[in-house]
Structures are given as C-alpha cells and as structure tokens.
C-alpha cells in the first residue's frame, strides 16, 4: 500500500446560501489554499474565462484545464472578488481601491496580492 497522497481539490461550501462555491487545492473555510495560506489570504477571484471562483491562479491552472483570461478594464464594475472572511462580493474596482481591507467586515487582505494583479486584471496603460 502506497503512503503517498495526492492533493485533492476541495470545494468550499459557504456558510451563507448565496455565497458561491470556491475551487482550489486544500482550501480552508476562508478560501486560503495550498499556494496562499497566510492569515490575510482570504479572497477568491471569479475568473473571467470560466465565471468560476478560484482561490488563486495556481489553483485555476491545476484544476480548470484552460488558460486564464484577464478582466478588461471595461468590466471592472463586475462582482468578481469574494471575501473569504464574510462572504461579501466586491466589484473589481472596489477591490482595487479597498486598501487591502474588506470594506464590509474589515478583514485584512494580503497587500502582496497586488504583485499578481496582472494575472487577473488588465494592466493600466503607461
């Protein structure tokens, strides 16, 4: 019998009935995953390509079977960010302007996530 264990995807069922399912590897109840599991790693992003919430781009790469499509600036009014602490849904614009804190419950978001925005959101023109 092999003692190696495969990493299984977990789908988080939210406490509120209207909170969407989040996909990712080794998810905890606040959407932290195998790749990002610090205290402030509590957001999930609805991917433009498949309209499905994932804990991070690496979870999407591992589970989705297709490439990530970035959200164009013209669609930043779409609710595409989920606070894993309270279940609030934020538009992309609200998230980008929230100064790394949920505007609903004040849970801190990881400020380092801004280093990954280009994977999810169209970059500003220079």
PDB file of C-alpha atoms in Angstrom:
ATOM      1  CA  UNK A   1       0.000   0.000   0.000  1.00  0.00           C
ATOM      2  CA  UNK A   2       1.402   3.363  -1.036  1.00  0.00           C
ATOM      3  CA  UNK A   3       1.753   6.082   1.566  1.00  0.00           C
ATOM      4  CA  UNK A   4       1.878   8.897  -0.988  1.00  0.00           C
ATOM      5  CA  UNK A   5      -1.198  11.083  -1.043  1.00  0.00           C
ATOM      6  CA  UNK A   6      -2.489  13.021  -3.992  1.00  0.00           C
ATOM      7  CA  UNK A   7      -3.569  16.577  -3.387  1.00  0.00           C
ATOM      8  CA  UNK A   8      -7.309  16.641  -3.836  1.00  0.00           C
ATOM      9  CA  UNK A   9      -9.259  19.690  -4.856  1.00  0.00           C
ATOM     10  CA  UNK A  10     -11.633  20.955  -2.247  1.00  0.00           C
ATOM     11  CA  UNK A  11     -14.747  22.920  -2.951  1.00  0.00           C
ATOM     12  CA  UNK A  12     -15.666  25.261  -0.158  1.00  0.00           C
ATOM     13  CA  UNK A  13     -19.310  25.423   0.700  1.00  0.00           C
ATOM     14  CA  UNK A  14     -20.024  28.804   2.190  1.00  0.00           C
ATOM     15  CA  UNK A  15     -21.939  29.367   5.387  1.00  0.00           C
ATOM     16  CA  UNK A  16     -24.431  31.620   3.598  1.00  0.00           C
ATOM     17  CA  UNK A  17     -26.632  30.014   0.991  1.00  0.00           C
ATOM     18  CA  UNK A  18     -25.973  32.809  -1.516  1.00  0.00           C
ATOM     19  CA  UNK A  19     -22.169  32.608  -1.267  1.00  0.00           C
ATOM     20  CA  UNK A  20     -20.679  30.949  -4.338  1.00  0.00           C
ATOM     21  CA  UNK A  21     -18.592  27.817  -4.414  1.00  0.00           C
ATOM     22  CA  UNK A  22     -14.824  28.383  -4.463  1.00  0.00           C
ATOM     23  CA  UNK A  23     -12.462  25.932  -6.111  1.00  0.00           C
ATOM     24  CA  UNK A  24      -8.890  25.316  -5.054  1.00  0.00           C
ATOM     25  CA  UNK A  25      -6.390  22.901  -3.594  1.00  0.00           C
ATOM     26  CA  UNK A  26      -6.508  22.244   0.151  1.00  0.00           C
ATOM     27  CA  UNK A  27      -8.977  25.063   0.801  1.00  0.00           C
ATOM     28  CA  UNK A  28      -9.846  26.165   4.280  1.00  0.00           C
ATOM     29  CA  UNK A  29     -13.214  27.754   5.176  1.00  0.00           C
ATOM     30  CA  UNK A  30     -11.886  31.266   4.406  1.00  0.00           C
ATOM     31  CA  UNK A  31     -10.544  30.410   0.907  1.00  0.00           C
ATOM     32  CA  UNK A  32      -6.877  30.009   1.832  1.00  0.00           C
ATOM     33  CA  UNK A  33      -5.286  27.379  -0.373  1.00  0.00           C
ATOM     34  CA  UNK A  34      -2.200  25.235  -0.814  1.00  0.00           C
ATOM     35  CA  UNK A  35      -0.414  28.124  -2.538  1.00  0.00           C
ATOM     36  CA  UNK A  36      -1.515  31.088  -0.401  1.00  0.00           C
ATOM     37  CA  UNK A  37      -2.310  30.335   3.213  1.00  0.00           C
ATOM     38  CA  UNK A  38      -1.229  33.329   5.297  1.00  0.00           C
ATOM     39  CA  UNK A  39      -3.724  34.858   7.714  1.00  0.00           C
ATOM     40  CA  UNK A  40      -4.647  37.613   5.221  1.00  0.00           C
ATOM     41  CA  UNK A  41      -5.070  35.313   2.189  1.00  0.00           C
ATOM     42  CA  UNK A  42      -8.851  35.429   2.337  1.00  0.00           C
ATOM     43  CA  UNK A  43     -10.035  36.390  -1.113  1.00  0.00           C
ATOM     44  CA  UNK A  44     -11.186  34.334  -4.065  1.00  0.00           C
ATOM     45  CA  UNK A  45     -11.399  35.609  -7.613  1.00  0.00           C
ATOM     46  CA  UNK A  46     -14.089  34.844 -10.162  1.00  0.00           C
ATOM     47  CA  UNK A  47     -12.131  34.032 -13.291  1.00  0.00           C
ATOM     48  CA  UNK A  48     -13.205  35.899 -16.416  1.00  0.00           C
ATOM     49  CA  UNK A  49     -12.596  32.815 -18.591  1.00  0.00           C
ATOM     50  CA  UNK A  50     -14.993  30.471 -16.792  1.00  0.00           C
ATOM     51  CA  UNK A  51     -17.026  32.616 -14.349  1.00  0.00           C
ATOM     52  CA  UNK A  52     -15.877  30.340 -11.526  1.00  0.00           C
ATOM     53  CA  UNK A  53     -14.331  31.443  -8.232  1.00  0.00           C
ATOM     54  CA  UNK A  54     -10.839  30.113  -7.516  1.00  0.00           C
ATOM     55  CA  UNK A  55      -8.593  30.711  -4.522  1.00  0.00           C
ATOM     56  CA  UNK A  56      -5.737  31.748  -6.806  1.00  0.00           C
ATOM     57  CA  UNK A  57      -4.302  31.493 -10.303  1.00  0.00           C
ATOM     58  CA  UNK A  58      -2.262  28.417  -9.383  1.00  0.00           C
ATOM     59  CA  UNK A  59      -5.391  26.579  -8.262  1.00  0.00           C
ATOM     60  CA  UNK A  60      -7.049  27.580 -11.540  1.00  0.00           C
ATOM     61  CA  UNK A  61      -4.058  26.291 -13.509  1.00  0.00           C
ATOM     62  CA  UNK A  62      -4.147  22.984 -11.611  1.00  0.00           C
ATOM     63  CA  UNK A  63      -7.896  22.413 -11.853  1.00  0.00           C
ATOM     64  CA  UNK A  64      -9.512  24.273 -14.746  1.00  0.00           C
ATOM     65  CA  UNK A  65      -7.844  22.832 -17.835  1.00  0.00           C
ATOM     66  CA  UNK A  66      -7.809  26.140 -19.729  1.00  0.00           C
ATOM     67  CA  UNK A  67      -5.881  29.420 -19.754  1.00  0.00           C
ATOM     68  CA  UNK A  68      -6.734  32.372 -17.533  1.00  0.00           C
ATOM     69  CA  UNK A  69      -8.359  35.340 -19.238  1.00  0.00           C
ATOM     70  CA  UNK A  70      -7.804  38.736 -17.619  1.00  0.00           C
ATOM     71  CA  UNK A  71     -10.693  41.036 -16.767  1.00  0.00           C
ATOM     72  CA  UNK A  72     -10.672  44.046 -19.136  1.00  0.00           C
ATOM     73  CA  UNK A  73     -10.891  47.494 -17.558  1.00  0.00           C
ATOM     74  CA  UNK A  74     -14.298  47.957 -19.175  1.00  0.00           C
ATOM     75  CA  UNK A  75     -15.657  45.169 -16.916  1.00  0.00           C
ATOM     76  CA  UNK A  76     -14.160  46.209 -13.586  1.00  0.00           C
ATOM     77  CA  UNK A  77     -17.687  47.010 -12.418  1.00  0.00           C
ATOM     78  CA  UNK A  78     -18.396  43.254 -12.247  1.00  0.00           C
ATOM     79  CA  UNK A  79     -18.535  41.490  -8.872  1.00  0.00           C
ATOM     80  CA  UNK A  80     -15.557  39.174  -9.163  1.00  0.00           C
ATOM     81  CA  UNK A  81     -13.932  39.216  -5.714  1.00  0.00           C
ATOM     82  CA  UNK A  82     -15.180  37.224  -2.746  1.00  0.00           C
ATOM     83  CA  UNK A  83     -14.121  37.973   0.821  1.00  0.00           C
ATOM     84  CA  UNK A  84     -13.442  34.607   2.418  1.00  0.00           C
ATOM     85  CA  UNK A  85     -13.940  36.084   5.883  1.00  0.00           C
ATOM     86  CA  UNK A  86     -17.508  37.367   5.470  1.00  0.00           C
ATOM     87  CA  UNK A  87     -18.685  36.241   2.028  1.00  0.00           C
ATOM     88  CA  UNK A  88     -19.064  39.771   0.657  1.00  0.00           C
ATOM     89  CA  UNK A  89     -18.788  40.134  -3.104  1.00  0.00           C
ATOM     90  CA  UNK A  90     -16.843  43.119  -4.375  1.00  0.00           C
ATOM     91  CA  UNK A  91     -16.516  44.585  -7.816  1.00  0.00           C
ATOM     92  CA  UNK A  92     -13.011  44.579  -9.197  1.00  0.00           C
ATOM     93  CA  UNK A  93     -12.883  48.370  -8.825  1.00  0.00           C
ATOM     94  CA  UNK A  94     -13.981  48.157  -5.176  1.00  0.00           C
ATOM     95  CA  UNK A  95     -11.315  45.555  -4.510  1.00  0.00           C
ATOM     96  CA  UNK A  96      -8.552  47.521  -6.209  1.00  0.00           C
ATOM     97  CA  UNK A  97      -9.477  50.605  -4.161  1.00  0.00           C
ATOM     98  CA  UNK A  98     -10.071  48.947  -0.768  1.00  0.00           C
ATOM     99  CA  UNK A  99      -6.521  49.388   0.569  1.00  0.00           C
ATOM    100  CA  UNK A 100      -6.158  45.672   1.392  1.00  0.00           C
ATOM    101  CA  UNK A 101      -9.127  45.504   3.760  1.00  0.00           C
ATOM    102  CA  UNK A 102     -12.649  44.221   3.215  1.00  0.00           C
ATOM    103  CA  UNK A 103     -14.977  47.228   3.072  1.00  0.00           C
ATOM    104  CA  UNK A 104     -17.759  45.128   4.628  1.00  0.00           C
ATOM    105  CA  UNK A 105     -16.129  43.267   7.552  1.00  0.00           C
ATOM    106  CA  UNK A 106     -12.701  44.983   7.728  1.00  0.00           C
ATOM    107  CA  UNK A 107     -10.811  41.685   7.395  1.00  0.00           C
ATOM    108  CA  UNK A 108      -7.280  42.367   6.157  1.00  0.00           C
ATOM    109  CA  UNK A 109      -6.412  41.227   2.646  1.00  0.00           C
ATOM    110  CA  UNK A 110      -2.850  40.325   1.741  1.00  0.00           C
ATOM    111  CA  UNK A 111      -1.269  43.524   0.333  1.00  0.00           C
ATOM    112  CA  UNK A 112       1.201  41.341  -1.584  1.00  0.00           C
ATOM    113  CA  UNK A 113      -1.638  40.266  -3.870  1.00  0.00           C
ATOM    114  CA  UNK A 114      -1.138  43.473  -5.841  1.00  0.00           C
ATOM    115  CA  UNK A 115       2.018  41.857  -7.243  1.00  0.00           C
ATOM    116  CA  UNK A 116      -0.270  39.359  -9.014  1.00  0.00           C
ATOM    117  CA  UNK A 117      -2.926  41.725 -10.374  1.00  0.00           C
ATOM    118  CA  UNK A 118      -1.581  41.385 -13.921  1.00  0.00           C
ATOM    119  CA  UNK A 119      -2.614  37.708 -13.910  1.00  0.00           C
ATOM    120  CA  UNK A 120      -6.248  38.675 -13.287  1.00  0.00           C
ATOM    121  CA  UNK A 121      -6.826  42.266 -14.374  1.00  0.00           C
ATOM    122  CA  UNK A 122      -5.905  44.208 -17.494  1.00  0.00           C
ATOM    123  CA  UNK A 123      -2.913  46.393 -16.744  1.00  0.00           C
ATOM    124  CA  UNK A 124      -3.120  50.151 -16.824  1.00  0.00           C
ATOM    125  CA  UNK A 125      -1.610  51.848 -19.843  1.00  0.00           C
ATOM    126  CA  UNK A 126       1.654  53.616 -19.086  1.00  0.00           C
TER     127      UNK A 126
END
